[in-house]
Each structure stands twice: as C-alpha cells, then as structure tokens.
Amino acid sequence: MEALTAIPPFVYVLAVALLMPLLSRRIGHALGVLATGVVVPVALLTPEGAHWAVQLFSFDVVLFNVDEFSRLMGLIFGFIGAIAVLYSYATEASNKQTAYALTYVGTSIGAVFAGDWLTLVFFWELMAVTSTLLVWDYGGKAVRAGFRYAVLHGIGGSLVLAAIVWHYAEVGSFLFSASTGIVGAGPAVLALAAIGIGVNVGFVGLHAWLPDTYPRPHVAASVFLCVYTTKTGVYAMYRAFPEGHLWLAYMGGAMAVFGATMAVLQKDMRRLLSYHIQSQVGYMIAGIGIGTTVATAGAFGHVFNHILYKSLLFMTVGVVIYRTGEESLKYVGGLGRRMPVTAAAFTVAALSIAGFPGFNGFVSKGMIIAEAHYKHLDVVWYLLLAGGVGTFLSFIKLGWYAFYEGSYDGEVRDANGLQKVAMVSVAVLCVVYGFFPDALFAILPGNEGGFDYTTYTLGHIQEGLILAALGIVGFAILKKPLDRIGRVPDIDAIYNPLAFYGTRALVRGVTESYAAVDRAAVGIAGGVSTTLRNPETVVRRAVGREEVDATGEDESAWPLSLHAGIGTSILLLTAVATVGIALLVVV
C-alpha cells in the first residue's frame, strides 16, 4: 500500500488512458476500472498531511496533498470513475472515447489533490481540454457544443489564472497554506476568482454551457461529464472562500431555483438533468457561502451524494436512450413495465435528488437548509425550499412520462447485466447513506467532535414531506400547461448570436482596416517611385502647377500617383501624430 500512496493517484488513471487505445476493448476497460478504483484506497489510507512537493515552472508546488477535503473528493471521484468506466463498457463506448474520459477523470483528480493554486489551475485547464475532447469525440452536434464549451471554460480559466497571479503578487506563494483562501489580496481578486470558478459551477448567467453540452455526446460520456467539472468547481470555490461569503449564499439560492425552474420546462431528458446539475450545485455553493462548519460539511456531503444520485440518473436515462434511441419524453412512455430494474434505479435516484426522507439527498440538503435558517438568512432559506419543490416537480414529471404514462411503440429490453451492476451499486449507496447518515458524517470534513445537527427530527421529516406534497400538487396543476410548452430558450440564445455576429464584425473591421492601410502604402510607394524615377518631370510639373493655378485650371491635371502619394502621406503623418500624442498622455 505504501508503494501506491507514494505516487499521486492521477498518474495511474492517466497512464491507463494513454495505453487504452493500444489494448482490446475488454482489457482496456478492465484496466480503466482498476486504475480509477485504486484512487479510493489511496484516498482513504493515505495519512492526512501527506504531500508530494516538487517544482513546477521553477515554483514550489505540491502535486499531491491529502487533507479531509481532498480525501472526500478523491474517494467519490475514484469510485464513480470506476462505475462510469464499467457503464461505458456495457453501453458500447469505444476505447478512444473511454480513454478521453479517463484523461478527464485523471486531470480532475489531479486538481482536487493539488496542494497549491498553480497545480490546481494547471490541472483545471487540462480538465477543460480533456472534457472538450470527450464531447468532440461523438461528432455531429456535439462538435459545435464542445466548441462553445471550450470557449466559455477558456474564459473562466483565464479569470481564475488572473486571480491566482494577482494573489501570488500579494502573498508571494502559490501554496494553500500561505494564506486563508485567495481573497486576502482584495475585492478585485475576489471577483476574478468568484466569476472564473462560477463558470465551472454554473452561476446564473454563466450556466448555459451545461444544458447545451451535456445532452450532446454519447450517453456514457454524459455520466462522466455530470460528475467532474462542476464538483471540482465547488472544491475550488471552497479553497478560494474557506470562510464563506454572503453573496455566494445568495447566488447558490438563485441557482437552486433557476435550475429547477428551467428543468421543469424541458422535454429532452438529458437537458432536464443538466439543469438540475446547476440547481443541486446551487445548494453546495449556498453551503460554502454560509461558511459555518455544518454548512460547509453539508456542502461537501451534498457533493458526495449528488455525484451518486446524479450519475445514477444519467445512467438510467442513458439506458432508456440506449434501448429506444429517443432523447425526448414525447417519444417514450410506459417503460417501467418493460424496464423494471431501470425504473426502480431511477426512482431511488429521483427520491435522493429531491431530498425525500430515507435517501441520501435528504441528509446533506437538510444540513444546508437548516444552517440557512439558523443563520437567519431568510431569503436563502426560502430559495432553497423553493428549489426543493421544483426538484420534486421535475422528477415526478420525468418519471411519469418516461416510465408510467403511455406506451412506447417498439421492442425494448431492460438494462443489460453490467448496466444493472453499475446502477444497482450506486442505488444501494443512495439508500445506505440515507438510512445511516452517520456513515456519511464519518467522512465529512469538520467532524472531529461531531456535528451540531440531527438528521431525523420531526421538523426535518415534515419539511421533506411537505416539499414532496407541494411537488405532487404542482405537477397535477401544471401537467397540461407543461405539455403545450416547446423548447424554452436560455440566455445563450442571446449571447451566442451576439458572439457570432460580433466576431464576424470584428474580423471584417480588421480586414477592411488592413486593406485600407495596404492601399495607402501602395499609393505612397507609387508616388515615391515616380519621384525617384523622374525628379525633373515632377519638379517641372510642380512649377507648372503654380502657373496653371494662376489660370484657374482644375487640379485634376496633376499626376494621379502624386495625388495619392501626397494625400496618403498626410493621412499617415496625422495618424502617427495622433498615436504619439495618445501614448504620451497614457505614459
């Protein structure tokens, strides 16, 4: 075991990713399950405080650091990575696709085990690249969606890098231990860090890449994508704001409501699930923003639980798509009778994400909601409760149309053997951590002396049941209106055209400006060339011009090249003078 813990766990995953295209599909996926599975014991057994310090770009960095936060992230990243590779094999994913997925998993693991900001942002940027390649691999509509995804994450990563450089200039070190978070250098760094990380976690207004990208690739790729980017973002947000921040709490509440509302309006199954990533990550961001020990533990508990039930939801919906070829709720129905295992796994995942008593989401979501109420953050509290109602409503809708109402025309079978193994394994954990919350508390950060929170109180159970009842009533009222709603545009319907036409205008402006300068340069060259070849003629014409001026003759008799040369020279001299004056003012 010491040999395993001596090497950063991302090395195992990336090594298999490089080898996988050279191996048979069975052996490659088996090694993928093994490499990701190894991360679990490494995270669990490596003593806290263990680290691997090296130099990166001549700076002191820590490539592998274990504390209670990175340990939790490593546990769940490794476990669900192994499950996702198994599901990929069962869903006929190619070696190349799973290799891209493993590079994505490996870089995400590298980010959460980083002990400094430089290492984190290094893996952060690699994570954006590897996830883009995973999306692009599917081709078709996924290519354009992947391009938009890459552009947004490139912008977000640049903002994070700017915040880190600024922080380094103030602190003189990239190490996490050098300061409390990244916010000590001032409000500008705070804003850069929050917005840059906010792209990854799906802040309202910065979120549209989620529902745009995650429904596009292979169904097995969506299982990987739903896990790593947003949760690594939550981890980074904690590292930047370890003591919380009120505005993060409000943003988390807004994300919870906005994501759930948009999810209710969707008919595309994976698009609905993608909006609920934003909604559920909102609870995590709210917990980090509140900043108390219980709220922070609840946020990371919700990271852990969300990865379980969200990957399970994408697996169950993926099986539906895999078996029927349909993405929309309009073209499926009544599948519960012919896909009982998939329907049962979906039900467990739906009750978990909605926070129904007895399931894991109830435990972690309850911690965050309770702390918002305890800290008298009433607006945040109401927003989180409203998000809970929207979550119940959304998954009642999804389950009703996919598995209960109607009948699918065509032959359909339930999940295959390995798909069932993957789904049932995760579903069992959703129930175990719901019935035995102490098992979850044992791995949460800040639990040295226990938490001042009791999961199963009468008030908490009543709250969960009331939210469920409101969701059922809401669906009964809104069912018919929701049937008539088509595709609902998001904010990207505004900024995508603006970006396209703005870029085209910029390119044309630059091209036309270059052409104008080129024409001016040609005119000057022509005038100079004429003067040098025939100086006497130019002088005579110039002298003659004075005589012609006296007679009132039109100046168009002047040589055309001389006109162009003199006029362009004046324009260029004016431009140079203007630029020079501007530089002097700036300096």
Coordinates of C-alpha atoms in Angstrom, one line a residue:
M1 CA 0.0 0.0 0.0
E2 CA 2.9 2.4 0.7
A3 CA 4.0 2.0 -2.9
L4 CA 0.6 3.1 -4.1
T5 CA 0.4 6.1 -1.8
A6 CA 3.9 7.2 -2.8
I7 CA 2.6 8.1 -6.3
P8 CA -0.1 10.7 -7.0
P9 CA -3.3 8.8 -7.9
F10 CA -3.9 10.8 -11.1
V11 CA -0.8 9.1 -12.5
Y12 CA -2.5 5.7 -12.5
V13 CA -5.5 7.0 -14.4
L14 CA -3.6 8.9 -17.0
A15 CA -1.3 6.0 -17.6
V16 CA -4.2 3.7 -18.4
A17 CA -5.7 6.4 -20.6
L18 CA -2.6 6.5 -22.7
L19 CA -2.4 2.8 -23.0
M20 CA -6.1 2.2 -23.7
P21 CA -6.1 2.8 -27.5
L22 CA -3.5 0.1 -27.8
L23 CA -5.5 -2.6 -25.9
S24 CA -8.5 -4.7 -26.6
R25 CA -11.8 -3.2 -25.5
R26 CA -12.3 -5.7 -22.7
I27 CA -8.8 -5.4 -21.3
G28 CA -8.7 -1.6 -21.7
H29 CA -11.9 -1.1 -19.8
A30 CA -10.9 -3.6 -17.1
L31 CA -7.7 -1.6 -16.5
G32 CA -9.8 1.6 -16.5
V33 CA -12.0 0.3 -13.7
L34 CA -8.9 -0.8 -11.8
A35 CA -7.0 2.5 -12.2
T36 CA -9.9 4.6 -11.1
G37 CA -10.8 2.1 -8.3
V38 CA -7.3 2.3 -6.9
V39 CA -7.9 6.0 -6.2
V40 CA -10.4 5.0 -3.4
P41 CA -7.9 3.1 -1.1
V42 CA -5.2 5.7 -1.9
A43 CA -7.5 8.5 -0.7
L44 CA -8.8 6.5 2.2
L45 CA -5.5 5.1 3.6
T46 CA -3.0 8.0 2.9
P47 CA -2.5 9.8 6.2
E48 CA -3.7 13.3 6.5
G49 CA -0.9 15.8 5.8
A50 CA 0.9 13.6 3.4
H51 CA 2.1 15.6 0.4
W52 CA 4.5 15.4 -2.5
A53 CA 6.4 18.7 -3.0
V54 CA 8.2 19.4 -6.3
Q55 CA 9.0 22.3 -8.6
L56 CA 6.7 23.3 -11.4
F57 CA 7.9 26.1 -13.8
S58 CA 10.5 26.9 -11.1
F59 CA 7.9 27.4 -8.4
D60 CA 7.5 25.4 -5.3
V61 CA 4.3 23.4 -5.6
V62 CA 2.6 20.3 -4.1
L63 CA 1.3 17.8 -6.6
F64 CA -0.3 15.6 -4.1
N65 CA -1.8 16.8 -0.8
V66 CA -4.2 14.9 1.5
D67 CA -6.5 16.7 3.9
E68 CA -10.1 16.0 4.9
F69 CA -11.5 17.9 1.8
S70 CA -9.2 16.3 -0.8
R71 CA -9.7 12.9 0.8
L72 CA -13.5 13.1 0.3
M73 CA -13.2 14.3 -3.3
G74 CA -10.7 11.5 -4.1
L75 CA -13.0 8.9 -2.6
I76 CA -16.0 9.8 -4.6
F77 CA -14.1 10.7 -7.8
G78 CA -12.4 7.3 -7.8
F79 CA -15.4 5.3 -7.0
I80 CA -17.8 6.9 -9.6
G81 CA -15.0 6.8 -12.2
A82 CA -14.8 3.0 -11.9
I83 CA -18.6 2.8 -12.1
A84 CA -18.6 5.0 -15.2
V85 CA -16.0 3.0 -17.0
L86 CA -17.9 -0.2 -16.3
Y87 CA -21.1 1.5 -17.6
S88 CA -19.2 2.7 -20.7
Y89 CA -18.1 -0.8 -21.5
A90 CA -21.7 -2.0 -21.0
T91 CA -23.0 0.8 -23.3
E92 CA -20.6 0.0 -26.2
A93 CA -18.4 3.0 -25.8
S94 CA -15.2 2.8 -27.8
N95 CA -11.7 2.6 -26.3
K96 CA -10.9 6.0 -27.7
Q97 CA -13.9 7.6 -26.0
T98 CA -13.2 6.0 -22.7
A99 CA -9.5 7.0 -23.0
Y100 CA -10.6 10.6 -23.4
A101 CA -12.9 10.1 -20.4
L102 CA -10.1 8.8 -18.3
T103 CA -7.9 11.7 -19.1
Y104 CA -10.8 13.9 -17.9
V105 CA -11.0 11.8 -14.7
G106 CA -7.3 11.9 -14.1
T107 CA -6.9 15.7 -14.5
S108 CA -9.9 16.2 -12.2
I109 CA -8.3 14.0 -9.6
G110 CA -5.1 16.0 -10.0
A111 CA -7.0 19.2 -9.4
V112 CA -8.6 18.1 -6.1
F113 CA -5.4 16.6 -4.7
A114 CA -3.4 19.8 -5.5
G115 CA -1.8 21.5 -2.6
D116 CA -1.3 24.9 -4.2
W117 CA -3.0 27.2 -6.7
L118 CA -0.6 26.7 -9.5
T119 CA -1.0 23.0 -9.6
L120 CA -4.8 23.3 -9.3
V121 CA -5.1 25.8 -12.2
F122 CA -2.7 23.6 -14.3
F123 CA -5.0 20.6 -13.9
W124 CA -8.0 22.9 -14.1
E125 CA -7.0 23.9 -17.7
L126 CA -6.2 20.4 -18.6
M127 CA -9.6 19.3 -17.4
A128 CA -11.2 21.8 -19.7
V129 CA -9.2 20.4 -22.6
T130 CA -9.8 16.7 -21.9
S131 CA -13.6 17.2 -21.3
T132 CA -13.8 19.1 -24.6
L133 CA -12.1 16.2 -26.4
L134 CA -14.6 13.8 -24.8
V135 CA -17.5 15.9 -26.1
W136 CA -16.0 16.3 -29.6
D137 CA -15.3 12.6 -29.9
Y138 CA -19.0 11.9 -30.6
G139 CA -19.2 14.2 -33.6
G140 CA -22.3 15.8 -35.1
K141 CA -23.9 18.5 -32.9
A142 CA -21.5 17.7 -30.1
V143 CA -18.7 19.4 -32.1
R144 CA -20.3 22.8 -32.1
A145 CA -21.5 22.4 -28.5
G146 CA -18.0 21.4 -27.5
F147 CA -16.5 24.5 -29.2
R148 CA -18.9 26.7 -27.2
Y149 CA -18.0 24.8 -24.0
A150 CA -14.3 25.2 -24.7
V151 CA -14.6 29.0 -25.3
L152 CA -16.5 29.5 -22.0
H153 CA -14.2 27.4 -19.9
G154 CA -11.2 29.1 -21.5
I155 CA -12.6 32.4 -20.4
G156 CA -13.3 31.1 -16.9
G157 CA -9.9 29.5 -16.6
S158 CA -8.2 32.8 -17.7
L159 CA -10.1 34.7 -15.0
V160 CA -9.1 32.1 -12.4
L161 CA -5.4 32.3 -13.6
A162 CA -5.5 36.1 -13.3
A163 CA -6.8 35.9 -9.8
I164 CA -4.1 33.4 -8.9
V165 CA -1.3 35.5 -10.4
W166 CA -2.6 38.6 -8.6
H167 CA -2.8 36.6 -5.3
Y168 CA 0.8 35.4 -5.8
A169 CA 1.9 39.0 -6.3
E170 CA 0.4 39.9 -2.9
V171 CA 1.3 36.8 -0.9
G172 CA 4.5 35.6 -2.6
S173 CA 3.4 31.9 -2.7
F174 CA 1.0 29.7 -4.5
L175 CA 0.6 27.3 -1.6
F176 CA -2.8 27.0 0.1
S177 CA -1.0 27.2 3.4
A178 CA 0.4 30.6 2.6
S179 CA -3.0 32.4 3.2
T180 CA -6.6 31.8 4.1
G181 CA -8.2 31.3 0.7
I182 CA -7.5 33.6 -2.3
V183 CA -9.5 36.6 -1.2
G184 CA -7.0 38.2 1.1
A185 CA -5.5 40.3 -1.7
G186 CA -8.6 42.4 -2.1
P187 CA -12.0 42.7 -3.8
A188 CA -10.6 42.5 -7.4
V189 CA -9.1 39.1 -6.8
L190 CA -12.3 38.0 -5.1
A191 CA -14.4 39.0 -8.1
L192 CA -12.0 37.3 -10.6
A193 CA -11.9 34.1 -8.6
A194 CA -15.7 34.0 -8.0
I195 CA -16.6 34.7 -11.6
G196 CA -13.9 32.4 -13.1
I197 CA -14.9 29.5 -10.8
G198 CA -18.5 30.5 -11.3
V199 CA -18.3 29.4 -14.9
N200 CA -17.5 25.9 -13.8
V201 CA -20.2 25.7 -11.2
G202 CA -22.9 27.2 -13.3
F203 CA -23.6 30.6 -11.8
V204 CA -26.9 32.0 -13.1
G205 CA -26.0 33.8 -16.4
L206 CA -22.8 31.7 -16.8
H207 CA -24.6 28.3 -16.8
A208 CA -25.8 27.9 -20.4
W209 CA -22.9 25.6 -21.4
L210 CA -24.4 22.9 -19.1
P211 CA -27.7 22.2 -20.9
D212 CA -26.1 23.0 -24.2
T213 CA -23.2 20.4 -23.9
Y214 CA -24.2 17.5 -21.7
P215 CA -27.1 16.2 -23.8
R216 CA -24.9 16.0 -26.9
P217 CA -22.3 13.3 -26.6
H218 CA -22.6 9.5 -26.1
V219 CA -24.8 8.6 -23.1
A220 CA -21.8 7.1 -21.3
A221 CA -19.8 10.3 -21.8
S222 CA -22.6 12.2 -20.1
V223 CA -22.1 10.1 -16.9
F224 CA -18.5 11.3 -16.7
L225 CA -19.4 14.9 -17.6
C226 CA -22.1 15.2 -14.9
V227 CA -19.6 14.5 -12.2
Y228 CA -16.3 16.2 -12.5
T229 CA -16.3 19.7 -13.8
T230 CA -18.9 21.3 -11.6
K231 CA -17.8 19.4 -8.4
T232 CA -14.2 20.3 -9.0
G233 CA -15.5 23.9 -9.2
V234 CA -17.2 23.5 -5.8
Y235 CA -14.0 22.3 -4.3
A236 CA -12.1 25.2 -5.8
M237 CA -14.7 27.6 -4.6
Y238 CA -14.2 26.3 -1.0
R239 CA -10.4 26.8 -1.4
A240 CA -10.9 30.4 -2.5
F241 CA -13.6 31.2 0.1
P242 CA -12.9 28.9 3.1
E243 CA -14.7 31.2 5.5
G244 CA -17.7 31.7 3.2
H245 CA -19.2 34.8 1.7
L246 CA -22.8 36.1 1.8
W247 CA -23.1 36.7 -1.9
L248 CA -22.1 33.1 -2.6
A249 CA -25.0 32.0 -0.4
Y250 CA -27.5 34.2 -2.4
M251 CA -26.1 33.0 -5.7
G252 CA -26.5 29.4 -4.5
G253 CA -30.1 30.0 -3.7
A254 CA -30.7 31.6 -7.1
M255 CA -29.0 28.7 -8.8
A256 CA -31.3 26.2 -6.9
V257 CA -34.5 28.0 -8.1
F258 CA -33.4 28.9 -11.6
G259 CA -32.1 25.4 -12.4
A260 CA -35.1 23.6 -11.1
T261 CA -37.5 26.0 -12.9
M262 CA -35.8 25.5 -16.2
A263 CA -35.7 21.8 -15.7
V264 CA -39.5 21.6 -15.2
L265 CA -39.9 23.2 -18.7
Q266 CA -37.7 20.6 -20.5
K267 CA -38.8 17.6 -22.6
D268 CA -35.2 16.5 -23.6
M269 CA -34.3 14.1 -20.8
R270 CA -30.6 14.8 -20.6
R271 CA -31.3 18.6 -20.9
L272 CA -33.6 18.3 -17.9
L273 CA -31.0 16.5 -15.9
S274 CA -28.3 19.1 -16.9
Y275 CA -30.4 22.0 -15.5
H276 CA -30.7 20.0 -12.3
I277 CA -26.9 19.9 -12.0
Q278 CA -27.0 23.7 -11.8
S279 CA -29.8 23.5 -9.3
Q280 CA -28.1 21.0 -7.0
V281 CA -24.7 22.7 -7.2
G282 CA -26.6 25.8 -6.0
Y283 CA -27.1 24.0 -2.7
M284 CA -23.4 23.3 -2.4
I285 CA -22.5 26.9 -3.2
A286 CA -25.0 28.1 -0.7
G287 CA -23.4 25.9 1.9
I288 CA -19.9 27.2 1.2
G289 CA -21.3 30.8 1.2
I290 CA -22.9 30.3 4.6
G291 CA -19.5 29.2 5.8
T292 CA -20.3 27.5 9.1
T293 CA -18.9 24.1 10.0
V294 CA -22.2 22.4 9.5
A295 CA -23.0 24.3 6.3
T296 CA -19.5 23.5 4.8
A297 CA -19.8 19.9 5.8
G298 CA -23.3 19.8 4.2
A299 CA -22.0 21.3 1.0
F300 CA -19.3 18.6 0.7
G301 CA -21.8 15.9 1.8
H302 CA -24.0 17.1 -1.0
V303 CA -21.1 16.9 -3.4
F304 CA -20.7 13.3 -2.4
N305 CA -24.4 12.5 -2.5
H306 CA -25.0 14.4 -5.7
I307 CA -22.3 12.5 -7.6
L308 CA -24.0 9.3 -6.6
Y309 CA -27.6 10.1 -7.5
K310 CA -26.8 12.3 -10.5
S311 CA -24.6 9.7 -12.1
L312 CA -27.4 7.2 -11.4
L313 CA -29.9 9.4 -13.1
F314 CA -27.7 9.8 -16.2
M315 CA -27.2 6.1 -16.2
T316 CA -30.9 5.3 -16.1
V317 CA -31.8 7.9 -18.7
G318 CA -28.9 6.6 -20.7
V319 CA -30.3 3.1 -20.7
V320 CA -33.6 4.5 -21.9
I321 CA -31.9 6.3 -24.8
Y322 CA -29.6 3.2 -25.4
R323 CA -32.7 0.9 -25.7
T324 CA -35.1 3.2 -27.5
G325 CA -32.9 5.7 -29.4
E326 CA -35.2 8.5 -28.2
E327 CA -34.0 11.6 -26.3
S328 CA -37.3 13.3 -25.8
L329 CA -40.1 12.5 -23.3
K330 CA -42.6 13.0 -26.2
Y331 CA -41.5 9.7 -27.8
V332 CA -41.2 7.3 -24.8
G333 CA -43.7 6.2 -22.2
G334 CA -44.8 3.3 -20.0
L335 CA -41.3 1.9 -19.9
G336 CA -41.5 0.9 -16.3
R337 CA -43.4 -2.2 -17.1
R338 CA -40.7 -3.4 -19.5
M339 CA -37.7 -2.0 -17.8
P340 CA -38.4 -2.7 -14.1
V341 CA -34.7 -2.5 -12.9
T342 CA -34.0 0.7 -14.7
A343 CA -37.3 2.2 -13.4
A344 CA -36.5 1.2 -9.8
A345 CA -33.0 2.6 -10.0
F346 CA -34.5 5.9 -11.4
T347 CA -37.0 6.0 -8.6
V348 CA -34.2 5.7 -6.0
A349 CA -32.2 8.4 -7.7
A350 CA -35.2 10.7 -8.1
L351 CA -36.1 10.5 -4.4
S352 CA -32.5 11.0 -3.5
I353 CA -32.1 14.2 -5.5
A354 CA -35.4 15.5 -4.3
G355 CA -34.4 15.1 -0.7
F356 CA -37.1 12.6 0.4
P357 CA -36.6 11.2 3.9
G358 CA -34.7 7.9 3.8
F359 CA -32.5 8.8 0.9
N360 CA -29.0 10.4 0.9
G361 CA -30.1 13.8 -0.5
F362 CA -32.3 14.4 2.5
V363 CA -29.2 14.2 4.8
S364 CA -26.9 16.7 3.1
K365 CA -29.6 19.0 1.7
G366 CA -31.1 19.2 5.1
M367 CA -27.8 20.3 6.7
I368 CA -27.6 23.3 4.3
I369 CA -31.2 24.4 4.6
A370 CA -31.1 24.1 8.4
E371 CA -28.0 26.3 8.6
A372 CA -29.5 28.9 6.3
H373 CA -32.5 29.0 8.7
Y374 CA -30.3 29.0 11.8
K375 CA -28.1 31.9 10.5
H376 CA -31.4 33.9 9.7
L377 CA -30.6 34.0 6.0
D378 CA -34.3 34.0 5.3
V379 CA -34.0 34.8 1.5
V380 CA -31.6 32.0 1.0
W381 CA -33.7 29.6 3.1
Y382 CA -36.8 30.3 1.0
L383 CA -34.9 30.0 -2.2
L384 CA -33.5 26.6 -1.2
L385 CA -37.0 25.4 -0.2
A386 CA -38.5 26.6 -3.5
G387 CA -35.7 24.8 -5.3
G388 CA -36.7 21.6 -3.4
V389 CA -40.3 21.9 -4.6
G390 CA -39.1 22.4 -8.2
T391 CA -36.9 19.3 -7.9
F392 CA -39.8 17.1 -6.8
L393 CA -42.0 18.5 -9.6
S394 CA -39.3 17.9 -12.2
F395 CA -38.6 14.3 -11.3
I396 CA -42.3 13.5 -11.0
K397 CA -42.7 14.8 -14.5
L398 CA -39.7 12.8 -15.8
G399 CA -40.7 9.6 -14.1
W400 CA -44.4 10.0 -15.1
Y401 CA -43.7 10.4 -18.8
A402 CA -40.8 8.0 -19.2
F403 CA -41.9 5.1 -17.0
Y404 CA -45.6 5.3 -16.2
E405 CA -47.9 7.1 -18.6
G406 CA -48.4 6.0 -22.2
S407 CA -46.8 3.2 -24.1
Y408 CA -43.6 3.0 -26.2
D409 CA -44.2 1.6 -29.6
G410 CA -41.5 -1.0 -30.4
E411 CA -39.5 -3.7 -28.8
V412 CA -37.5 -2.7 -25.8
R413 CA -35.5 -4.6 -23.2
D414 CA -34.2 -3.7 -19.7
A415 CA -30.6 -2.8 -19.0
N416 CA -28.0 -5.4 -19.7
G417 CA -26.1 -7.2 -17.0
L418 CA -23.2 -4.8 -16.5
Q419 CA -25.5 -1.8 -16.7
K420 CA -27.6 -3.3 -13.9
V421 CA -24.5 -3.9 -11.8
A422 CA -23.4 -0.3 -12.2
M423 CA -26.9 1.2 -11.5
V424 CA -27.7 -1.1 -8.5
S425 CA -24.3 -0.5 -6.9
V426 CA -24.9 3.3 -6.8
A427 CA -28.6 2.9 -5.9
V428 CA -27.7 0.9 -2.8
L429 CA -25.3 3.6 -1.6
C430 CA -28.0 6.2 -2.1
V431 CA -30.2 4.2 0.3
V432 CA -27.4 3.3 2.8
Y433 CA -26.3 6.9 3.3
G434 CA -29.9 8.0 3.6
F435 CA -30.8 5.5 6.4
F436 CA -27.4 5.7 8.1
P437 CA -26.4 9.3 8.0
D438 CA -23.6 8.7 10.5
A439 CA -21.8 6.7 7.7
L440 CA -21.8 9.9 5.7
F441 CA -20.8 12.1 8.6
A442 CA -17.8 9.9 9.3
I443 CA -16.1 11.0 6.0
L444 CA -17.2 14.7 6.0
P445 CA -14.7 17.5 6.9
G446 CA -15.1 19.1 10.2
N447 CA -16.5 16.1 12.1
E448 CA -13.8 15.8 14.7
G449 CA -16.2 16.5 17.5
G450 CA -19.4 15.6 15.8
F451 CA -21.9 17.9 14.1
D452 CA -24.5 20.0 15.9
Y453 CA -27.1 18.6 13.6
T454 CA -29.7 15.8 13.8
T455 CA -31.0 14.4 10.6
Y456 CA -34.2 12.7 11.5
T457 CA -36.2 15.1 13.6
L458 CA -39.9 15.6 13.3
G459 CA -39.4 19.0 11.9
H460 CA -37.0 17.9 9.2
I461 CA -39.2 14.9 8.2
Q462 CA -42.2 17.2 8.0
E463 CA -40.3 19.6 5.8
G464 CA -39.3 16.9 3.4
L465 CA -42.8 15.5 3.2
I466 CA -44.3 19.0 2.7
L467 CA -41.9 19.7 -0.2
A468 CA -42.9 16.4 -1.8
A469 CA -46.6 17.1 -1.4
L470 CA -46.2 20.6 -3.0
G471 CA -44.3 19.0 -5.9
I472 CA -47.2 16.5 -6.5
V473 CA -49.8 19.2 -6.3
G474 CA -47.7 21.4 -8.6
F475 CA -47.4 18.7 -11.2
A476 CA -51.1 18.0 -11.1
I477 CA -51.9 21.7 -11.7
L478 CA -49.2 22.3 -14.3
K479 CA -49.3 19.0 -16.2
K480 CA -51.4 20.2 -19.1
P481 CA -49.7 23.6 -19.5
L482 CA -46.3 21.9 -19.4
D483 CA -47.5 19.6 -22.2
R484 CA -48.0 22.6 -24.5
I485 CA -44.6 24.1 -23.9
G486 CA -42.0 23.7 -26.6
R487 CA -38.3 24.3 -26.4
V488 CA -37.6 27.1 -24.0
P489 CA -34.6 29.4 -24.9
D490 CA -32.0 30.2 -22.4
I491 CA -29.5 33.1 -22.2
D492 CA -27.3 31.5 -24.8
A493 CA -30.0 32.4 -27.3
I494 CA -28.8 35.9 -26.8
Y495 CA -25.1 35.7 -26.4
N496 CA -24.4 33.1 -29.0
P497 CA -25.7 35.2 -31.9
L498 CA -24.0 38.3 -30.3
A499 CA -20.7 36.5 -30.1
F500 CA -21.1 35.2 -33.7
Y501 CA -22.0 38.4 -35.4
G502 CA -19.7 40.5 -33.1
T503 CA -16.8 38.2 -34.0
R504 CA -17.7 38.5 -37.7
A505 CA -17.9 42.3 -37.5
L506 CA -14.5 42.4 -35.7
V507 CA -12.9 40.2 -38.4
R508 CA -14.3 42.3 -41.2
G509 CA -13.3 45.5 -39.4
V510 CA -9.7 44.3 -39.0
T511 CA -9.7 43.0 -42.6
E512 CA -11.0 46.3 -44.1
S513 CA -8.6 48.3 -42.0
Y514 CA -5.7 46.3 -43.2
A515 CA -6.9 46.7 -46.8
A516 CA -7.1 50.5 -46.3
V517 CA -3.6 50.6 -44.9
D518 CA -2.5 48.4 -47.8
R519 CA -4.0 50.7 -50.4
A520 CA -2.4 53.7 -48.7
A521 CA 1.0 52.0 -48.6
V522 CA 0.7 51.2 -52.3
G523 CA -0.2 54.9 -53.1
I524 CA 2.8 56.2 -51.2
A525 CA 5.1 53.7 -52.8
G526 CA 3.8 54.7 -56.2
G527 CA 4.3 58.4 -55.5
V528 CA 7.9 57.9 -54.2
S529 CA 8.7 55.6 -57.1
T530 CA 7.5 58.2 -59.6
T531 CA 9.5 61.0 -57.9
L532 CA 12.7 58.9 -57.8
R533 CA 12.5 57.8 -61.4
N534 CA 11.6 61.3 -62.9
P535 CA 12.5 64.0 -60.4
E536 CA 12.9 66.7 -63.1
T537 CA 9.5 65.9 -64.5
V538 CA 7.9 66.1 -61.1
V539 CA 9.6 69.5 -60.4
R540 CA 8.6 70.9 -63.8
R541 CA 5.0 69.7 -63.2
A542 CA 5.0 71.2 -59.7
V543 CA 6.3 74.5 -61.1
G544 CA 3.9 74.3 -64.0
R545 CA 1.2 73.7 -61.5
E546 CA 1.8 77.1 -60.0
E547 CA 1.3 78.7 -63.4
V548 CA -1.8 76.6 -64.0
D549 CA -3.2 77.6 -60.7
A550 CA -3.0 81.2 -61.8
T551 CA -5.1 80.4 -64.8
G552 CA -7.7 78.6 -62.6
E553 CA -7.1 75.2 -64.3
D554 CA -8.6 72.2 -62.5
E555 CA -6.1 70.4 -60.2
S556 CA -7.1 67.0 -61.7
A557 CA -4.3 67.5 -64.2
W558 CA -1.8 66.6 -61.5
P559 CA -0.4 63.1 -61.8
L560 CA -2.6 60.5 -60.1
S561 CA 0.3 58.9 -58.3
L562 CA 1.4 62.2 -56.9
H563 CA -2.1 62.9 -55.6
A564 CA -2.2 59.5 -53.9
G565 CA 1.3 59.9 -52.5
I566 CA 0.8 63.3 -51.0
G567 CA -2.7 62.6 -49.7
T568 CA -1.8 59.3 -48.1
S569 CA 1.4 60.8 -46.6
I570 CA -0.7 63.5 -44.9
L571 CA -3.1 60.9 -43.6
L572 CA -0.3 58.7 -42.2
L573 CA 1.5 61.6 -40.7
T574 CA -1.7 62.6 -38.9
A575 CA -2.3 59.0 -37.7
V576 CA 1.3 58.8 -36.4
A577 CA 1.0 62.1 -34.6
T578 CA -2.3 61.1 -33.0
V579 CA -0.9 57.8 -31.8
G580 CA 2.2 59.5 -30.4
I581 CA 0.1 62.1 -28.5
A582 CA -2.1 59.3 -27.1
L583 CA 1.0 57.4 -25.9
L584 CA 2.4 60.5 -24.2
V585 CA -0.9 61.0 -22.4
V586 CA -1.0 57.4 -21.2
V587 CA 2.6 57.4 -20.1

